[in-house]
Amino acid sequence: MTTTPEHASAVPLRVLDHNDIFRDEVYQKQFEGKREFE
């Protein structure tokens, strides 16, 4: 299996995707916490 530039660039994209999902979950938790205080 040869590592092509396309395959190498696909990994960081997947990592960024995961970070975006994780960030969304954190924002949702913070938003829910604020709603509880209000």
mmJSON file of the N, C-alpha and C atoms, coordinates in Angstrom:
{"data_MODEL":{"atom_site":{
"group_PDB":["ATOM","ATOM","ATOM","ATOM","ATOM","ATOM","ATOM","ATOM","ATOM","ATOM","ATOM","ATOM","ATOM","ATOM","ATOM","ATOM","ATOM","ATOM","ATOM","ATOM","ATOM","ATOM","ATOM","ATOM","ATOM","ATOM","ATOM","ATOM","ATOM","ATOM","ATOM","ATOM","ATOM","ATOM","ATOM","ATOM","ATOM","ATOM","ATOM","ATOM","ATOM","ATOM","ATOM","ATOM","ATOM","ATOM","ATOM","ATOM","ATOM","ATOM","ATOM","ATOM","ATOM","ATOM","ATOM","ATOM","ATOM","ATOM","ATOM","ATOM","ATOM","ATOM","ATOM","ATOM","ATOM","ATOM","ATOM","ATOM","ATOM","ATOM","ATOM","ATOM","ATOM","ATOM","ATOM","ATOM","ATOM","ATOM","ATOM","ATOM","ATOM","ATOM","ATOM","ATOM","ATOM","ATOM","ATOM","ATOM","ATOM","ATOM","ATOM","ATOM","ATOM","ATOM","ATOM","ATOM","ATOM","ATOM","ATOM","ATOM","ATOM","ATOM","ATOM","ATOM","ATOM","ATOM","ATOM","ATOM","ATOM","ATOM","ATOM","ATOM","ATOM","ATOM"],
"id":[1,2,3,4,5,6,7,8,9,10,11,12,13,14,15,16,17,18,19,20,21,22,23,24,25,26,27,28,29,30,31,32,33,34,35,36,37,38,39,40,41,42,43,44,45,46,47,48,49,50,51,52,53,54,55,56,57,58,59,60,61,62,63,64,65,66,67,68,69,70,71,72,73,74,75,76,77,78,79,80,81,82,83,84,85,86,87,88,89,90,91,92,93,94,95,96,97,98,99,100,101,102,103,104,105,106,107,108,109,110,111,112,113,114],
"type_symbol":["N","C","C","N","C","C","N","C","C","N","C","C","N","C","C","N","C","C","N","C","C","N","C","C","N","C","C","N","C","C","N","C","C","N","C","C","N","C","C","N","C","C","N","C","C","N","C","C","N","C","C","N","C","C","N","C","C","N","C","C","N","C","C","N","C","C","N","C","C","N","C","C","N","C","C","N","C","C","N","C","C","N","C","C","N","C","C","N","C","C","N","C","C","N","C","C","N","C","C","N","C","C","N","C","C","N","C","C","N","C","C","N","C","C"],
"label_atom_id":["N","CA","C","N","CA","C","N","CA","C","N","CA","C","N","CA","C","N","CA","C","N","CA","C","N","CA","C","N","CA","C","N","CA","C","N","CA","C","N","CA","C","N","CA","C","N","CA","C","N","CA","C","N","CA","C","N","CA","C","N","CA","C","N","CA","C","N","CA","C","N","CA","C","N","CA","C","N","CA","C","N","CA","C","N","CA","C","N","CA","C","N","CA","C","N","CA","C","N","CA","C","N","CA","C","N","CA","C","N","CA","C","N","CA","C","N","CA","C","N","CA","C","N","CA","C","N","CA","C","N","CA","C"],
"label_alt_id":[null,null,null,null,null,null,null,null,null,null,null,null,null,null,null,null,null,null,null,null,null,null,null,null,null,null,null,null,null,null,null,null,null,null,null,null,null,null,null,null,null,null,null,null,null,null,null,null,null,null,null,null,null,null,null,null,null,null,null,null,null,null,null,null,null,null,null,null,null,null,null,null,null,null,null,null,null,null,null,null,null,null,null,null,null,null,null,null,null,null,null,null,null,null,null,null,null,null,null,null,null,null,null,null,null,null,null,null,null,null,null,null,null,null],
"label_comp_id":["MET","MET","MET","THR","THR","THR","THR","THR","THR","THR","THR","THR","PRO","PRO","PRO","GLU","GLU","GLU","HIS","HIS","HIS","ALA","ALA","ALA","SER","SER","SER","ALA","ALA","ALA","VAL","VAL","VAL","PRO","PRO","PRO","LEU","LEU","LEU","ARG","ARG","ARG","VAL","VAL","VAL","LEU","LEU","LEU","ASP","ASP","ASP","HIS","HIS","HIS","ASN","ASN","ASN","ASP","ASP","ASP","ILE","ILE","ILE","PHE","PHE","PHE","ARG","ARG","ARG","ASP","ASP","ASP","GLU","GLU","GLU","VAL","VAL","VAL","TYR","TYR","TYR","GLN","GLN","GLN","LYS","LYS","LYS","GLN","GLN","GLN","PHE","PHE","PHE","GLU","GLU","GLU","GLY","GLY","GLY","LYS","LYS","LYS","ARG","ARG","ARG","GLU","GLU","GLU","PHE","PHE","PHE","GLU","GLU","GLU"],
"label_asym_id":["A","A","A","A","A","A","A","A","A","A","A","A","A","A","A","A","A","A","A","A","A","A","A","A","A","A","A","A","A","A","A","A","A","A","A","A","A","A","A","A","A","A","A","A","A","A","A","A","A","A","A","A","A","A","A","A","A","A","A","A","A","A","A","A","A","A","A","A","A","A","A","A","A","A","A","A","A","A","A","A","A","A","A","A","A","A","A","A","A","A","A","A","A","A","A","A","A","A","A","A","A","A","A","A","A","A","A","A","A","A","A","A","A","A"],
"label_entity_id":["1","1","1","1","1","1","1","1","1","1","1","1","1","1","1","1","1","1","1","1","1","1","1","1","1","1","1","1","1","1","1","1","1","1","1","1","1","1","1","1","1","1","1","1","1","1","1","1","1","1","1","1","1","1","1","1","1","1","1","1","1","1","1","1","1","1","1","1","1","1","1","1","1","1","1","1","1","1","1","1","1","1","1","1","1","1","1","1","1","1","1","1","1","1","1","1","1","1","1","1","1","1","1","1","1","1","1","1","1","1","1","1","1","1"],
"label_seq_id":[1,1,1,2,2,2,3,3,3,4,4,4,5,5,5,6,6,6,7,7,7,8,8,8,9,9,9,10,10,10,11,11,11,12,12,12,13,13,13,14,14,14,15,15,15,16,16,16,17,17,17,18,18,18,19,19,19,20,20,20,21,21,21,22,22,22,23,23,23,24,24,24,25,25,25,26,26,26,27,27,27,28,28,28,29,29,29,30,30,30,31,31,31,32,32,32,33,33,33,34,34,34,35,35,35,36,36,36,37,37,37,38,38,38],
"pdbx_PDB_ins_code":[null,null,null,null,null,null,null,null,null,null,null,null,null,null,null,null,null,null,null,null,null,null,null,null,null,null,null,null,null,null,null,null,null,null,null,null,null,null,null,null,null,null,null,null,null,null,null,null,null,null,null,null,null,null,null,null,null,null,null,null,null,null,null,null,null,null,null,null,null,null,null,null,null,null,null,null,null,null,null,null,null,null,null,null,null,null,null,null,null,null,null,null,null,null,null,null,null,null,null,null,null,null,null,null,null,null,null,null,null,null,null,null,null,null],
"Cartn_x":[0.858,0.0,0.889,0.756,1.597,0.848,1.582,0.947,0.991,-0.151,-0.223,-0.579,-0.235,-0.591,-2.075,-2.906,-4.345,-4.658,-4.079,-4.347,-3.807,-2.634,-2.024,-2.885,-3.472,-4.28,-5.655,-6.04,-7.364,-7.362,-6.219,-6.161,-6.39,-5.644,-5.884,-7.333,-7.922,-9.312,-10.202,-9.937,-10.756,-10.575,-9.341,-9.076,-9.821,-9.762,-10.469,-11.957,-12.482,-13.905,-14.245,-13.411,-13.669,-13.612,-12.654,-12.541,-13.785,-14.303,-15.516,-16.678,-16.806,-17.905,-17.738,-16.517,-16.269,-16.581,-16.185,-16.425,-17.934,-18.678,-20.134,-20.726,-20.252,-20.781,-20.482,-19.275,-18.907,-19.797,-20.002,-20.853,-22.275,-22.778,-24.136,-24.226,-23.223,-23.241,-23.206,-22.359,-22.278,-23.607,-24.221,-25.488,-26.57,-26.598,-27.595,-27.377,-26.115,-25.823,-26.306,-26.112,-26.568,-28.09,-28.76,-30.225,-30.713,-29.996,-30.418,-30.319,-29.247,-29.078,-30.146,-30.505,-31.537,-32.894],
"Cartn_y":[-1.201,0.0,1.244,2.057,3.25,4.454,5.322,6.517,7.645,8.012,9.083,10.39,11.524,12.824,12.905,12.302,12.355,11.651,10.46,9.697,10.454,11.082,11.8,13.002,13.671,14.852,14.448,13.201,12.76,12.54,12.196,11.937,13.22,14.311,15.557,16.028,15.851,16.272,15.499,14.214,13.398,13.877,14.239,14.715,16.025,16.931,18.204,17.95,17.003,16.685,16.243,15.402,14.895,16.051,16.967,18.099,18.968,19.179,19.987,19.339,18.029,17.332,17.466,17.282,17.379,18.795,19.804,21.196,21.455,20.923,21.109,20.518,19.349,18.719,19.593,20.162,21.014,22.251,22.87,24.062,23.72,22.565,22.172,22.035,21.423,21.249,22.617,23.532,24.863,25.586,25.459,26.139,25.6,24.285,23.681,24.176,24.29,24.762,26.191,27.05,28.438,28.483,27.636,27.626,27.246,26.355,25.944,27.126,27.909,29.055,30.105,30.286,31.27,30.707],
"Cartn_z":[0.0,0.0,0.0,-1.038,-1.136,-0.576,0.091,0.665,-0.355,-0.88,-1.869,-1.165,-1.755,-1.16,-0.816,-1.667,-1.398,-0.078,0.1,1.327,2.549,2.389,3.515,3.902,2.922,3.226,3.748,3.537,3.993,5.502,6.063,7.511,8.306,8.047,8.789,8.659,7.469,7.298,8.257,8.388,9.277,10.721,11.083,12.451,12.691,11.711,11.86,12.016,11.227,11.317,12.737,13.306,14.66,15.664,15.483,16.399,16.316,15.107,14.954,15.684,15.563,16.243,17.751,18.237,19.675,20.162,19.364,19.748,19.827,18.855,18.868,20.142,20.548,21.763,22.973,23.03,24.168,24.185,23.014,22.961,23.396,22.981,23.371,24.883,25.506,26.963,27.641,27.156,27.756,27.592,26.423,26.161,27.086,27.262,28.151,29.58,29.996,31.346,31.534,30.527,30.627,30.718,29.946,29.973,31.366,32.039,33.384,34.344,34.223,35.115,34.85,33.573,33.248,33.659],
"occupancy":[1.0,1.0,1.0,1.0,1.0,1.0,1.0,1.0,1.0,1.0,1.0,1.0,1.0,1.0,1.0,1.0,1.0,1.0,1.0,1.0,1.0,1.0,1.0,1.0,1.0,1.0,1.0,1.0,1.0,1.0,1.0,1.0,1.0,1.0,1.0,1.0,1.0,1.0,1.0,1.0,1.0,1.0,1.0,1.0,1.0,1.0,1.0,1.0,1.0,1.0,1.0,1.0,1.0,1.0,1.0,1.0,1.0,1.0,1.0,1.0,1.0,1.0,1.0,1.0,1.0,1.0,1.0,1.0,1.0,1.0,1.0,1.0,1.0,1.0,1.0,1.0,1.0,1.0,1.0,1.0,1.0,1.0,1.0,1.0,1.0,1.0,1.0,1.0,1.0,1.0,1.0,1.0,1.0,1.0,1.0,1.0,1.0,1.0,1.0,1.0,1.0,1.0,1.0,1.0,1.0,1.0,1.0,1.0,1.0,1.0,1.0,1.0,1.0,1.0],
"B_iso_or_equiv":[0.0,0.0,0.0,0.0,0.0,0.0,0.0,0.0,0.0,0.0,0.0,0.0,0.0,0.0,0.0,0.0,0.0,0.0,0.0,0.0,0.0,0.0,0.0,0.0,0.0,0.0,0.0,0.0,0.0,0.0,0.0,0.0,0.0,0.0,0.0,0.0,0.0,0.0,0.0,0.0,0.0,0.0,0.0,0.0,0.0,0.0,0.0,0.0,0.0,0.0,0.0,0.0,0.0,0.0,0.0,0.0,0.0,0.0,0.0,0.0,0.0,0.0,0.0,0.0,0.0,0.0,0.0,0.0,0.0,0.0,0.0,0.0,0.0,0.0,0.0,0.0,0.0,0.0,0.0,0.0,0.0,0.0,0.0,0.0,0.0,0.0,0.0,0.0,0.0,0.0,0.0,0.0,0.0,0.0,0.0,0.0,0.0,0.0,0.0,0.0,0.0,0.0,0.0,0.0,0.0,0.0,0.0,0.0,0.0,0.0,0.0,0.0,0.0,0.0],
"pdbx_formal_charge":[null,null,null,null,null,null,null,null,null,null,null,null,null,null,null,null,null,null,null,null,null,null,null,null,null,null,null,null,null,null,null,null,null,null,null,null,null,null,null,null,null,null,null,null,null,null,null,null,null,null,null,null,null,null,null,null,null,null,null,null,null,null,null,null,null,null,null,null,null,null,null,null,null,null,null,null,null,null,null,null,null,null,null,null,null,null,null,null,null,null,null,null,null,null,null,null,null,null,null,null,null,null,null,null,null,null,null,null,null,null,null,null,null,null],
"auth_seq_id":[1,1,1,2,2,2,3,3,3,4,4,4,5,5,5,6,6,6,7,7,7,8,8,8,9,9,9,10,10,10,11,11,11,12,12,12,13,13,13,14,14,14,15,15,15,16,16,16,17,17,17,18,18,18,19,19,19,20,20,20,21,21,21,22,22,22,23,23,23,24,24,24,25,25,25,26,26,26,27,27,27,28,28,28,29,29,29,30,30,30,31,31,31,32,32,32,33,33,33,34,34,34,35,35,35,36,36,36,37,37,37,38,38,38],
"auth_comp_id":["MET","MET","MET","THR","THR","THR","THR","THR","THR","THR","THR","THR","PRO","PRO","PRO","GLU","GLU","GLU","HIS","HIS","HIS","ALA","ALA","ALA","SER","SER","SER","ALA","ALA","ALA","VAL","VAL","VAL","PRO","PRO","PRO","LEU","LEU","LEU","ARG","ARG","ARG","VAL","VAL","VAL","LEU","LEU","LEU","ASP","ASP","ASP","HIS","HIS","HIS","ASN","ASN","ASN","ASP","ASP","ASP","ILE","ILE","ILE","PHE","PHE","PHE","ARG","ARG","ARG","ASP","ASP","ASP","GLU","GLU","GLU","VAL","VAL","VAL","TYR","TYR","TYR","GLN","GLN","GLN","LYS","LYS","LYS","GLN","GLN","GLN","PHE","PHE","PHE","GLU","GLU","GLU","GLY","GLY","GLY","LYS","LYS","LYS","ARG","ARG","ARG","GLU","GLU","GLU","PHE","PHE","PHE","GLU","GLU","GLU"],
"auth_asym_id":["A","A","A","A","A","A","A","A","A","A","A","A","A","A","A","A","A","A","A","A","A","A","A","A","A","A","A","A","A","A","A","A","A","A","A","A","A","A","A","A","A","A","A","A","A","A","A","A","A","A","A","A","A","A","A","A","A","A","A","A","A","A","A","A","A","A","A","A","A","A","A","A","A","A","A","A","A","A","A","A","A","A","A","A","A","A","A","A","A","A","A","A","A","A","A","A","A","A","A","A","A","A","A","A","A","A","A","A","A","A","A","A","A","A"],
"auth_atom_id":["N","CA","C","N","CA","C","N","CA","C","N","CA","C","N","CA","C","N","CA","C","N","CA","C","N","CA","C","N","CA","C","N","CA","C","N","CA","C","N","CA","C","N","CA","C","N","CA","C","N","CA","C","N","CA","C","N","CA","C","N","CA","C","N","CA","C","N","CA","C","N","CA","C","N","CA","C","N","CA","C","N","CA","C","N","CA","C","N","CA","C","N","CA","C","N","CA","C","N","CA","C","N","CA","C","N","CA","C","N","CA","C","N","CA","C","N","CA","C","N","CA","C","N","CA","C","N","CA","C","N","CA","C"],
"pdbx_PDB_model_num":[1,1,1,1,1,1,1,1,1,1,1,1,1,1,1,1,1,1,1,1,1,1,1,1,1,1,1,1,1,1,1,1,1,1,1,1,1,1,1,1,1,1,1,1,1,1,1,1,1,1,1,1,1,1,1,1,1,1,1,1,1,1,1,1,1,1,1,1,1,1,1,1,1,1,1,1,1,1,1,1,1,1,1,1,1,1,1,1,1,1,1,1,1,1,1,1,1,1,1,1,1,1,1,1,1,1,1,1,1,1,1,1,1,1]
}}}
